[in-house]
PDB file of C-alpha atoms and ligand atoms in Angstrom:
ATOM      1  CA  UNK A1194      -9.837  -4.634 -13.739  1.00 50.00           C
ATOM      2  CA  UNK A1195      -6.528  -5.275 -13.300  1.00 53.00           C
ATOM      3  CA  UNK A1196      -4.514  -4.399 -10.513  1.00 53.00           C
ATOM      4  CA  UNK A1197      -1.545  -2.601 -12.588  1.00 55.00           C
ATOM      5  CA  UNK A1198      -3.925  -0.405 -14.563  1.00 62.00           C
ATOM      6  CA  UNK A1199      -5.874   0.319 -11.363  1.00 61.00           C
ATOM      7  CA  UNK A1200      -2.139   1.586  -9.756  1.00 59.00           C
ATOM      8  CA  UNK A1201      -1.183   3.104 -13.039  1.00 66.00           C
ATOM      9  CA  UNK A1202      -5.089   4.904 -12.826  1.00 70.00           C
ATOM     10  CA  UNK A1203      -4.361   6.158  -9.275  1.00 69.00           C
ATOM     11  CA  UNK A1204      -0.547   7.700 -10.071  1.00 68.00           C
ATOM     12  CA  UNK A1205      -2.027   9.585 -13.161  1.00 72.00           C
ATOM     13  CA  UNK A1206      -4.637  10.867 -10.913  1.00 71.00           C
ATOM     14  CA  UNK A1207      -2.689  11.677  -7.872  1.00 69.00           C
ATOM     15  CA  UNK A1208      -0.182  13.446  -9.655  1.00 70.00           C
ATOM     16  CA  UNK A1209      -3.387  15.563 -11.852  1.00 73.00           C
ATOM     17  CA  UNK A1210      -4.403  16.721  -8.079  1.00 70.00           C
ATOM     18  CA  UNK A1211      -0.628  17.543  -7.396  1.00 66.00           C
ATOM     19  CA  UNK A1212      -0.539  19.821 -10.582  1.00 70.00           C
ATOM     20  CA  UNK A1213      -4.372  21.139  -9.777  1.00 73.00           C
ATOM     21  CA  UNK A1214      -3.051  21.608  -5.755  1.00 69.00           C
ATOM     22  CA  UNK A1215      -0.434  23.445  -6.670  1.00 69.00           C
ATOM     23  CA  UNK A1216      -1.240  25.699  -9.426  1.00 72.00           C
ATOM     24  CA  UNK A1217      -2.031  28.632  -7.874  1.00 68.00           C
ATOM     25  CA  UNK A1218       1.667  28.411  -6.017  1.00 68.00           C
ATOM     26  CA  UNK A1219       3.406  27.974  -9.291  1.00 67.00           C
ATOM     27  CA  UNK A1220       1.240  30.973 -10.743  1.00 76.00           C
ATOM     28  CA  UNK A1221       1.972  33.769  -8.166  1.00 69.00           C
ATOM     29  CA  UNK A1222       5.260  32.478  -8.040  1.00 67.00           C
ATOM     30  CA  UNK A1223       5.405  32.780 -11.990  1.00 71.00           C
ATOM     31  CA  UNK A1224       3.753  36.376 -11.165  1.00 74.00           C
ATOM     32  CA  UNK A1225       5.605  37.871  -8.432  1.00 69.00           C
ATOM     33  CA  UNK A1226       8.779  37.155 -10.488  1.00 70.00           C
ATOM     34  CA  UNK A1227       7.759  38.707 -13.936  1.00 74.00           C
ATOM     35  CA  UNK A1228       6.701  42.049 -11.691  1.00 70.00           C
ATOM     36  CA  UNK A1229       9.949  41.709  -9.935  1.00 68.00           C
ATOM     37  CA  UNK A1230      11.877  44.750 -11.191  1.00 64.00           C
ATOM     38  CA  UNK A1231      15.875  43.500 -12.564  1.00 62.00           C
ATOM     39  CA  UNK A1232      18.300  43.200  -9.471  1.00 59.00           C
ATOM     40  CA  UNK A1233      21.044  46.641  -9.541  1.00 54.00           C
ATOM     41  CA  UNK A1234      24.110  46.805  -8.407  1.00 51.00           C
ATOM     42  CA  UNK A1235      24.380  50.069  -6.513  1.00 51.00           C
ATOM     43  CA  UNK A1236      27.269  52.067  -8.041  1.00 51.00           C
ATOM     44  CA  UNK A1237      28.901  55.375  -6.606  1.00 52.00           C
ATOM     45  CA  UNK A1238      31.921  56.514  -8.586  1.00 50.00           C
ATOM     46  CA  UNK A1239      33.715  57.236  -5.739  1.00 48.00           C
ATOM     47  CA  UNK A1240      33.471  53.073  -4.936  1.00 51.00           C
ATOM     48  CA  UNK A1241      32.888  52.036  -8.554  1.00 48.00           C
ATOM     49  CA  UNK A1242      35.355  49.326  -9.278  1.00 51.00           C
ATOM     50  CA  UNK A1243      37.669  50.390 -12.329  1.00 51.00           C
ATOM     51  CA  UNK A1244      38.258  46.734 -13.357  1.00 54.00           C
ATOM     52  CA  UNK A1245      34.867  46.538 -14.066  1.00 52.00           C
ATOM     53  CA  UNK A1246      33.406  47.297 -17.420  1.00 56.00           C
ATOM     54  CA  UNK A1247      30.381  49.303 -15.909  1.00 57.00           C
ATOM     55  CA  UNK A1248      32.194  50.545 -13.370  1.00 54.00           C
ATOM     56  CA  UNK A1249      34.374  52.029 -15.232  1.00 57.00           C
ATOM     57  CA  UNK A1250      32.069  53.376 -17.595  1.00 60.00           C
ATOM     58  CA  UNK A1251      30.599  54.973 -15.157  1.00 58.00           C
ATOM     59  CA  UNK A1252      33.965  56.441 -13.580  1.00 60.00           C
ATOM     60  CA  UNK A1253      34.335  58.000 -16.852  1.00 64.00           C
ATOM     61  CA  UNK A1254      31.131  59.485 -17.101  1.00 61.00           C
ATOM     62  CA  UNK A1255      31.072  60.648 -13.471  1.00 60.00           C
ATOM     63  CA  UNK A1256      34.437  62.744 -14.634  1.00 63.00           C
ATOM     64  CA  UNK A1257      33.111  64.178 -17.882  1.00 66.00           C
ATOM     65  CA  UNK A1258      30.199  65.503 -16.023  1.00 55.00           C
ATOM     66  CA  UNK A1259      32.450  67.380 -13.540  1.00 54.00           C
ATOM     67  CA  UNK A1260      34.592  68.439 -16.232  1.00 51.00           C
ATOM     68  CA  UNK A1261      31.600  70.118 -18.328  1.00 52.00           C
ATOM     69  CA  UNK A1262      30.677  71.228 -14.401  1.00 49.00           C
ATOM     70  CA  UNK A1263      33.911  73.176 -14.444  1.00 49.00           C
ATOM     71  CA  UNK A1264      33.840  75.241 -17.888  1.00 51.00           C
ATOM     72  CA  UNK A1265      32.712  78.352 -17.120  1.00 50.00           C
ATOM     73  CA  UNK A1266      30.827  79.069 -20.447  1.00 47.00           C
ATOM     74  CA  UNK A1267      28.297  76.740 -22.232  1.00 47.00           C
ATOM     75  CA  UNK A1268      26.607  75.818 -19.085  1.00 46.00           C
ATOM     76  CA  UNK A1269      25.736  77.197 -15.407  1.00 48.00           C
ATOM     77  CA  UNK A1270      29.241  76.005 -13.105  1.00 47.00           C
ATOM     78  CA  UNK A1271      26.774  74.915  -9.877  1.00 49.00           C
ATOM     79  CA  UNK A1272      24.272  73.333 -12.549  1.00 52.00           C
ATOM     80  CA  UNK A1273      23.019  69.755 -12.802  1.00 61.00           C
ATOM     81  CA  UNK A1274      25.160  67.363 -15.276  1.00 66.00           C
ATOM     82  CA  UNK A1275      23.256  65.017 -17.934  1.00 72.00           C
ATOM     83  CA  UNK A1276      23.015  61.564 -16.390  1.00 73.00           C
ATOM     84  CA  UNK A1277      25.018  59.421 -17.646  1.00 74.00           C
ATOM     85  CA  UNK A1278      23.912  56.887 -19.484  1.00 77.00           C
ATOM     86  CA  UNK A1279      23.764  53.383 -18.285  1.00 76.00           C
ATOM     87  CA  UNK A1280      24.798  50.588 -20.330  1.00 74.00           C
ATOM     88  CA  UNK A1281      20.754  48.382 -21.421  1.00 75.00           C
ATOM     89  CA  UNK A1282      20.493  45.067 -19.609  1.00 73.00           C
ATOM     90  CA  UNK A1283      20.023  41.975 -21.449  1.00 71.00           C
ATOM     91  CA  UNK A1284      16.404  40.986 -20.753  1.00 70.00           C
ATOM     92  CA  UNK A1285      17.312  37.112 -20.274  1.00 65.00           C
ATOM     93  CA  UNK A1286      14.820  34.607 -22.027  1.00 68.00           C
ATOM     94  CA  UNK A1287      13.390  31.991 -20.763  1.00 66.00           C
ATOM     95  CA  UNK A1288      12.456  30.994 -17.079  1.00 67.00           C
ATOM     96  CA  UNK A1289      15.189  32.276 -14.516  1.00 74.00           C
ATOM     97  CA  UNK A1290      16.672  29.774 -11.822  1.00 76.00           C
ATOM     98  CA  UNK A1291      14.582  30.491  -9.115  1.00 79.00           C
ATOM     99  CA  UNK A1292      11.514  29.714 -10.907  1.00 79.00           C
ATOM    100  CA  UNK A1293      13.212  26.718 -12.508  1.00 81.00           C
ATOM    101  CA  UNK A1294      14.165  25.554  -9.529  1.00 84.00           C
ATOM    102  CA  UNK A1295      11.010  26.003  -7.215  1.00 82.00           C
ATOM    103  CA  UNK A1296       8.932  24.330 -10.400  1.00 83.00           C
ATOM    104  CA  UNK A1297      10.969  21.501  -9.731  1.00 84.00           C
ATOM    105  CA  UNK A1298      10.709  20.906  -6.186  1.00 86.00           C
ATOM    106  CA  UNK A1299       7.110  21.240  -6.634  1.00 86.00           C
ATOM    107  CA  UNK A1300       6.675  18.983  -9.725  1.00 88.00           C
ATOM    108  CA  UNK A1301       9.246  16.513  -7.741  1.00 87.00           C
ATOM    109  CA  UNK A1302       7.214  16.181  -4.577  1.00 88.00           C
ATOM    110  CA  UNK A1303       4.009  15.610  -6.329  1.00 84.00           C
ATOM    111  CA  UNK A1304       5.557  12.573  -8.215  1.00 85.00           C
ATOM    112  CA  UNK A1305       7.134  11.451  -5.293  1.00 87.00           C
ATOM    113  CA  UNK A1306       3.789  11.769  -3.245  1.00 88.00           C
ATOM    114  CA  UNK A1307       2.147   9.871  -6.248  1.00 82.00           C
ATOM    115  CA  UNK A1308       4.273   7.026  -6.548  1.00 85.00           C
ATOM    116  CA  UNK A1309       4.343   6.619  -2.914  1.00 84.00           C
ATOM    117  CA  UNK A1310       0.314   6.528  -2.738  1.00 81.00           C
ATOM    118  CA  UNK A1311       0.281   4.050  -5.399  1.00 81.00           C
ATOM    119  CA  UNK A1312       3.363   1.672  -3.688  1.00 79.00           C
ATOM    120  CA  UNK A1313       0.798   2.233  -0.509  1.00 77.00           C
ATOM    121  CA  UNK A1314      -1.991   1.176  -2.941  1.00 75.00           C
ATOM    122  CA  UNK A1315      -0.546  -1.748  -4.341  1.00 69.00           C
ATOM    123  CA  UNK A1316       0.652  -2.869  -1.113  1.00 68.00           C
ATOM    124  CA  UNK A1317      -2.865  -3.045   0.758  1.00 67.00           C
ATOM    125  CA  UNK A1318      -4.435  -3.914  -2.247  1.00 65.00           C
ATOM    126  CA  UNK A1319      -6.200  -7.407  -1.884  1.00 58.00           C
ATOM    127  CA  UNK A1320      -4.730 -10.477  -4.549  1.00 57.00           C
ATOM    128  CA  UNK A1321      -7.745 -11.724  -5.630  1.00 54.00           C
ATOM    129  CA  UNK A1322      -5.817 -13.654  -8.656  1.00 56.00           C
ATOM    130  CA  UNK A1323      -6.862 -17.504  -9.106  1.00 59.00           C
ATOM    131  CA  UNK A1324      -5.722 -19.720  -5.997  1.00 71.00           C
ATOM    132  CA  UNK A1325      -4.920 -17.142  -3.390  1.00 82.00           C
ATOM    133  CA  UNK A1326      -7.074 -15.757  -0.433  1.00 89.00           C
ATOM    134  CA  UNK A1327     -10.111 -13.698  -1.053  1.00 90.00           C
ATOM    135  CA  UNK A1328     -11.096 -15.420  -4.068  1.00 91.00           C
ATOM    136  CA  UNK A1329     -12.651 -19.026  -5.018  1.00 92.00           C
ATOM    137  CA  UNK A1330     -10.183 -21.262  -5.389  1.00 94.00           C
ATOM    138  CA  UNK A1331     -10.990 -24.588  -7.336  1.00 94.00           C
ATOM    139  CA  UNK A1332      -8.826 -27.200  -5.796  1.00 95.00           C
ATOM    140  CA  UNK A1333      -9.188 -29.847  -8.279  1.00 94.00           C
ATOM    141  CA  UNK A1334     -11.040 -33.072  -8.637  1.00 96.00           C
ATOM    142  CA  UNK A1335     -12.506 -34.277  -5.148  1.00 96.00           C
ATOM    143  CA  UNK A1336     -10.674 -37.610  -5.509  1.00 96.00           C
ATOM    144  CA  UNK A1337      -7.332 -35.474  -5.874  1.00 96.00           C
ATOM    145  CA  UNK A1338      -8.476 -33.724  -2.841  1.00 96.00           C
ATOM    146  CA  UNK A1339      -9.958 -36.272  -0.584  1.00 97.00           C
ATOM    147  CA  UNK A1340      -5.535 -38.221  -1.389  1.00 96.00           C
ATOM    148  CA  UNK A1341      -4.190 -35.331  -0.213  1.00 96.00           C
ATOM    149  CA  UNK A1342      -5.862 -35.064   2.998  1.00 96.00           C
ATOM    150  CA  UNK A1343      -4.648 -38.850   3.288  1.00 96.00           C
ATOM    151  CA  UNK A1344      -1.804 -38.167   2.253  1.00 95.00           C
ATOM    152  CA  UNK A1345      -1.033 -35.260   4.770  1.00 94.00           C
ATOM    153  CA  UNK A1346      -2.074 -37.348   7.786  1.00 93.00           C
ATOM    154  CA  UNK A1347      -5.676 -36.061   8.011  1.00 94.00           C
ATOM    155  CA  UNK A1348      -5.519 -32.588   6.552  1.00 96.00           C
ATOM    156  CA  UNK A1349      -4.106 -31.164   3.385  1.00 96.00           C
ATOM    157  CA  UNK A1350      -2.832 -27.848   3.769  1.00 96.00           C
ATOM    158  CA  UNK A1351      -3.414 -24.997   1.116  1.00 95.00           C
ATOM    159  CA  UNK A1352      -1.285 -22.000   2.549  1.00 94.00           C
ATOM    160  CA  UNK A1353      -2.078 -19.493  -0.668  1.00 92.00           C
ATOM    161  CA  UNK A1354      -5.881 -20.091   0.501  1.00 94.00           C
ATOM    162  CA  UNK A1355      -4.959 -20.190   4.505  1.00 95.00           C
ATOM    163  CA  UNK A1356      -6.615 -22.780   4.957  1.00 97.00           C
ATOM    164  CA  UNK A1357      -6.836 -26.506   5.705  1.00 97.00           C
ATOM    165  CA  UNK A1358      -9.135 -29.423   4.074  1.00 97.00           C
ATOM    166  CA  UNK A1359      -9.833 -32.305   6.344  1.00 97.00           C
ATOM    167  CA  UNK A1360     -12.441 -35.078   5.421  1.00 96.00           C
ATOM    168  CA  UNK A1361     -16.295 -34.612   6.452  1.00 95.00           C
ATOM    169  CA  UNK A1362     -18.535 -37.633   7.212  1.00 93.00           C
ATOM    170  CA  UNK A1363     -21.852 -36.980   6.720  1.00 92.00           C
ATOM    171  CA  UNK A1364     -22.586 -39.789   8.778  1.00 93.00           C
ATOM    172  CA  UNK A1365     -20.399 -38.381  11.797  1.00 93.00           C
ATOM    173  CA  UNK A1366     -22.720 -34.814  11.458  1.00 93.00           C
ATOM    174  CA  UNK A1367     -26.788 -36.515  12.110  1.00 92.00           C
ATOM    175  CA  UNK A1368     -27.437 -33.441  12.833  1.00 92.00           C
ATOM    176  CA  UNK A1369     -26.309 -31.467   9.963  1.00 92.00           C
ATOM    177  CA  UNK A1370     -24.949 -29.080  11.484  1.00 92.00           C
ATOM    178  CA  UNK A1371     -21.105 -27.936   9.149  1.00 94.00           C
ATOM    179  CA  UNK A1372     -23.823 -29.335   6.060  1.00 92.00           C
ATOM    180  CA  UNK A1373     -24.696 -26.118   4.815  1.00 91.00           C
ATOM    181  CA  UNK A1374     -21.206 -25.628   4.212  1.00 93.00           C
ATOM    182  CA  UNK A1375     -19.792 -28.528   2.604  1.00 93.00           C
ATOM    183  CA  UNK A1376     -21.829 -28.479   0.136  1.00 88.00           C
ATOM    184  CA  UNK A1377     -22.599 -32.574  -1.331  1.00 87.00           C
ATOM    185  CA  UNK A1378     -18.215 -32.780  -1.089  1.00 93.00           C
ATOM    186  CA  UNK A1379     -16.933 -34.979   1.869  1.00 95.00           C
ATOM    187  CA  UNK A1380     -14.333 -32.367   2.681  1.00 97.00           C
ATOM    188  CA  UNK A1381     -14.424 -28.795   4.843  1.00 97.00           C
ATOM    189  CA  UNK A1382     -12.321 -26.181   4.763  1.00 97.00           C
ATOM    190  CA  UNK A1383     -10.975 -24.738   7.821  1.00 97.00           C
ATOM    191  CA  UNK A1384      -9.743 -20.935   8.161  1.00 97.00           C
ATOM    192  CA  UNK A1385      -6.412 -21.591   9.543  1.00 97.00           C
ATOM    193  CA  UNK A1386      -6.316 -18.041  11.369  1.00 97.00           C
ATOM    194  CA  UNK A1387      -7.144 -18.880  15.804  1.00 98.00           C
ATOM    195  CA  UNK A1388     -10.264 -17.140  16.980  1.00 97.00           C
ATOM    196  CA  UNK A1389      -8.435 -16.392  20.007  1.00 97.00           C
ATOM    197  CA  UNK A1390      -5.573 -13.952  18.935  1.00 97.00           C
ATOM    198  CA  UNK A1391      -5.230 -14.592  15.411  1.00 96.00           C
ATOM    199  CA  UNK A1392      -2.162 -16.391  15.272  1.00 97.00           C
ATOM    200  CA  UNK A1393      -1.790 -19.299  12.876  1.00 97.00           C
ATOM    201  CA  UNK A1394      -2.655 -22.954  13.737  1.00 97.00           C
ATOM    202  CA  UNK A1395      -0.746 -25.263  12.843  1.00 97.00           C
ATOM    203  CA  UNK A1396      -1.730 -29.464  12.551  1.00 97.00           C
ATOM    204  CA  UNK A1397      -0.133 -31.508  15.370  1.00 97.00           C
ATOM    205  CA  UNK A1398       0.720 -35.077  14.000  1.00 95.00           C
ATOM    206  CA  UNK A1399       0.796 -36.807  17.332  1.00 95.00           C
ATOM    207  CA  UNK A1400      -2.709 -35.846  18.340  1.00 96.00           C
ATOM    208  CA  UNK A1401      -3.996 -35.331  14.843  1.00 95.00           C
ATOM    209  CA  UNK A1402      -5.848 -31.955  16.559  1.00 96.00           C
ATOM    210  CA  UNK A1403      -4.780 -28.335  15.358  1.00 97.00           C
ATOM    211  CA  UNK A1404      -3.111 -26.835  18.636  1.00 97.00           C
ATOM    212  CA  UNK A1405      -2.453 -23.455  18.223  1.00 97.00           C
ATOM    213  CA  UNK A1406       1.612 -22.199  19.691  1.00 96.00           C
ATOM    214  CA  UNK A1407       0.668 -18.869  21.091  1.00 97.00           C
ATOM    215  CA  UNK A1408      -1.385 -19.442  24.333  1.00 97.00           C
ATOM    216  CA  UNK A1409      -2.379 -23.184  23.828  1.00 96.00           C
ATOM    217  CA  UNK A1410      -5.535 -23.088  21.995  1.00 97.00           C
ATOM    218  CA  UNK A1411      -6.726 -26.874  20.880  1.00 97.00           C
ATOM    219  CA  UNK A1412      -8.986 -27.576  17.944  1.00 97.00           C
ATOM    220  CA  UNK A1413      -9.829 -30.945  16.794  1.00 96.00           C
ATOM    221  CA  UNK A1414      -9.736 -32.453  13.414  1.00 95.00           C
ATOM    222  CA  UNK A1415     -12.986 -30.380  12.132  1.00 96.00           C
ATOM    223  CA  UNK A1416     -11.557 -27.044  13.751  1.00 96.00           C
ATOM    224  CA  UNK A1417     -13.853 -27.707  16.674  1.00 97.00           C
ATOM    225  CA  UNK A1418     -12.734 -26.220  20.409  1.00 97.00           C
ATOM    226  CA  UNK A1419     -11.173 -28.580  22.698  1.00 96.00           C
ATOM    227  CA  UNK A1420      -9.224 -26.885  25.124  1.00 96.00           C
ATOM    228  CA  UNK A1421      -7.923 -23.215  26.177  1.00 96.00           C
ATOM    229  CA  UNK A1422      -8.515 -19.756  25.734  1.00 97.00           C
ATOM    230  CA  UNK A1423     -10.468 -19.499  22.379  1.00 97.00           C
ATOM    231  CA  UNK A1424     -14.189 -18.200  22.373  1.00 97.00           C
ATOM    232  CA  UNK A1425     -15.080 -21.034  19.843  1.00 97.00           C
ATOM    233  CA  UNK A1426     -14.288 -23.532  17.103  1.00 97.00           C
ATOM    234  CA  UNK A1427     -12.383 -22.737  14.197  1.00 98.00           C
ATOM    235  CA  UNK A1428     -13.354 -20.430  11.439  1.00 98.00           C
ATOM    236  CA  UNK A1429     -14.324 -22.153   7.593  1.00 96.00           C
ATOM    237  CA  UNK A1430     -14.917 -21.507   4.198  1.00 97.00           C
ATOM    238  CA  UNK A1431     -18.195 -22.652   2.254  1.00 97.00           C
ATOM    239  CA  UNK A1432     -17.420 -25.480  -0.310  1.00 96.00           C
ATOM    240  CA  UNK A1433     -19.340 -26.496  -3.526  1.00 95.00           C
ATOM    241  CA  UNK A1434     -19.063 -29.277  -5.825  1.00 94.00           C
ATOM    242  CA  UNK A1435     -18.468 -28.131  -9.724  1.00 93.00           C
ATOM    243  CA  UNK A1436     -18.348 -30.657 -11.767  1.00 93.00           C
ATOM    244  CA  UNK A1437     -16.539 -33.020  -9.479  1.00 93.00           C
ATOM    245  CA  UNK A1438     -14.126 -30.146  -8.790  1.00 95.00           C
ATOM    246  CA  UNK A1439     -13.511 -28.706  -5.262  1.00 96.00           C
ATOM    247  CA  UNK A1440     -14.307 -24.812  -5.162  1.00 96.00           C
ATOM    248  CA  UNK A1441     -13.397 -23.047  -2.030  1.00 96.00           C
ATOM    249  CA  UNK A1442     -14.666 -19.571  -1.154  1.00 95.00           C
ATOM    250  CA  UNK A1443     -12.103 -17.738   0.940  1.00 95.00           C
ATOM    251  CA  UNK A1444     -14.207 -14.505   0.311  1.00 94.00           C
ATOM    252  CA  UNK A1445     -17.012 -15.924   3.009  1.00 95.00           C
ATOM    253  CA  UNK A1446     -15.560 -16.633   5.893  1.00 96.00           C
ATOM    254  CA  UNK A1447     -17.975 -18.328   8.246  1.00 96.00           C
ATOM    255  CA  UNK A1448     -17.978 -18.004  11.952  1.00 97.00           C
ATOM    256  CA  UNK A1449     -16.642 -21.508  13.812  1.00 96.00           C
ATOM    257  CA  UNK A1450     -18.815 -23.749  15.958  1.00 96.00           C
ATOM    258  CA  UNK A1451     -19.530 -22.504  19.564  1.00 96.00           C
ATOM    259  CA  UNK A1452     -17.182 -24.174  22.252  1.00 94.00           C
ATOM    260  CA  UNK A1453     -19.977 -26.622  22.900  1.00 93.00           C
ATOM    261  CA  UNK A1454     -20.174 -28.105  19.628  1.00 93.00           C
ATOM    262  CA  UNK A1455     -18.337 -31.112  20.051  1.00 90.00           C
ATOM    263  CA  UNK A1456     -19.708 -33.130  16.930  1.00 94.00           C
ATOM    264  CA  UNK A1457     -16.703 -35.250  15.539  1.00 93.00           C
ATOM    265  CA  UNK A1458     -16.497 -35.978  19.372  1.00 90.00           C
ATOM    266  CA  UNK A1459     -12.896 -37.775  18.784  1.00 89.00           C
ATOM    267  CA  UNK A1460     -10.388 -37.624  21.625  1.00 93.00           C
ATOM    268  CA  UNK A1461      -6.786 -36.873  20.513  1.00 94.00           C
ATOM    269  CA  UNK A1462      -5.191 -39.759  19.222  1.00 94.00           C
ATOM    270  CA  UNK A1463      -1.505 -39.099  20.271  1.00 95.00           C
ATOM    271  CA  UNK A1464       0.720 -36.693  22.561  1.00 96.00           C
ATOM    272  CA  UNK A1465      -0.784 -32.877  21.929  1.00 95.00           C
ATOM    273  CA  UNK A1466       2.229 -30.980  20.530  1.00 95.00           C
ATOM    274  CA  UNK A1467       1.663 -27.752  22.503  1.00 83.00           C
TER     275      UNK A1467
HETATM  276  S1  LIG B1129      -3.910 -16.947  19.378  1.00 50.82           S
HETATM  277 FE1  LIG B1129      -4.278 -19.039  19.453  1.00 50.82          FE
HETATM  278  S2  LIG B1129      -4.571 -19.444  21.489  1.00 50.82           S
HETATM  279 FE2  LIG B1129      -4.215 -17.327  21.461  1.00 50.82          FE
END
């Protein structure tokens, strides 16, 4: 599947929970505001403002009731006026700001929240497209392969794999011991990641060896320990042969030789670099 429909997938869902997580919110809010009874201005005629339209509607009726108070016929002088009648509200259509407003903070964090769990999604999710790490990667005809690592002084460096290829003798390995994962190709890969700390190795040209910078790890030309603080050889990838194509699994990664190993048994052939 691909990875953009997977992220699409995941902001669709995330923002579904979002909606279904907040739901009940938006409902009571949507509740408590239709039983909310319309906001009154309190009016006394004594304080009602005469600019205003109500206000001075109601100054006026305020004085005809006192005046229909006053008249001694036609009604009792101490008895209690008509109300006056109040002008009818408006009822306003439609959703009122507050509601408008908190809908919208709430519908604006969920999508926020969503896209930022997909961005976290896409970011930790693995690239398993052709050629990079965590996939098999076909590196071409053997030939191809075998020139590079000539070419390169001894290794040939694939950094979208993080790894290196270096020749493998059979004849150099009686024992057998890295066939298993060469396959019938005369080249290994090696993980390029140090089994000490994790920092990456690179190839020193002076003593053909991998020396790693960080605390002076020293592999030689099949990743096997030479010298420092690393528990072991170097890490490596199974190979197969495909048609006379390299394949490279970076999926498999397969522990190193133990610091004993010692098979290639070459010294360093220059200064080491580190
Ligand atoms: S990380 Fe390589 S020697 Fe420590």
């Amino acid at each position: 599947m691909s990875p953009l429909i997977v992220l699409l997938a995941t902001t669709a869902g995330l923002l579904a929970v979002a909606a279904w997580w907040f739901r009940p919110i938006l409902e009571s809010v949507a509740a408590d505001l239709q039983a909310m009874p319309p906001r009154r201005r309190a009016v006394t005629p004594g304080l009602a403002d005469p600019d205003c339209g109500i206000g001075a509607t109601l100054m006026a009726a305020a004085a005809q009731g006192t005046a229909t108070a006053a008249k001694p016929a036609g009604g009792t002088a101490g008895g209690s006026a008509p109300a006056p009648k109040r002008p009818k509200r408006k009822k306003p259509t439609g959703p009122d700001r507050r509601s408008f407003l908190r809908t919208g903070i709430f519908l604006g964090t969920g999508g926020v929240l969503g896209a930022f769990g997909a961005a976290s999604i896409g970011f930790l999710w693995p690239r398993l497209g052709a050629g990079a790490f965590g996939a098999a990667i076909d590196l071409g005809p053997e030939a191809d392969v075998l020139a590079s690592i000539d070419d390169g002084g001894g290794r040939f460096e694939f950094p979208s794999g993080r790894l290196y290829m270096v020749r493998y003798d059979a004849a150099k390995d009686p024992d057998g011991q890295y066939a298993d994962i060469t396959g019938d190709a005369s080249v290994m890969a090696i993980y390029q990641k140090c089994v000490h700390l994790g920092c990456r190795v690179p190839w020193c040209d002076s003593s053909r060896w991998f020396e790693c910078p960080c605390h002076g790890s020293r592999y030689n030309r099949w990743g096997e320990y030479e010298f420092g603080p690393a528990p072991r050889g170097l890490d490596r990838f199974p190979v197969t042969l495909e048609n006379g194509n390299v394949f490279v699994d970076t999926a498999t990664v397969i522990t190193g030789p133990a610091r004993t190993a010692g098979v290639l048994g070459e010294p360093a052939a220059g200064p080491n670099c580190n």
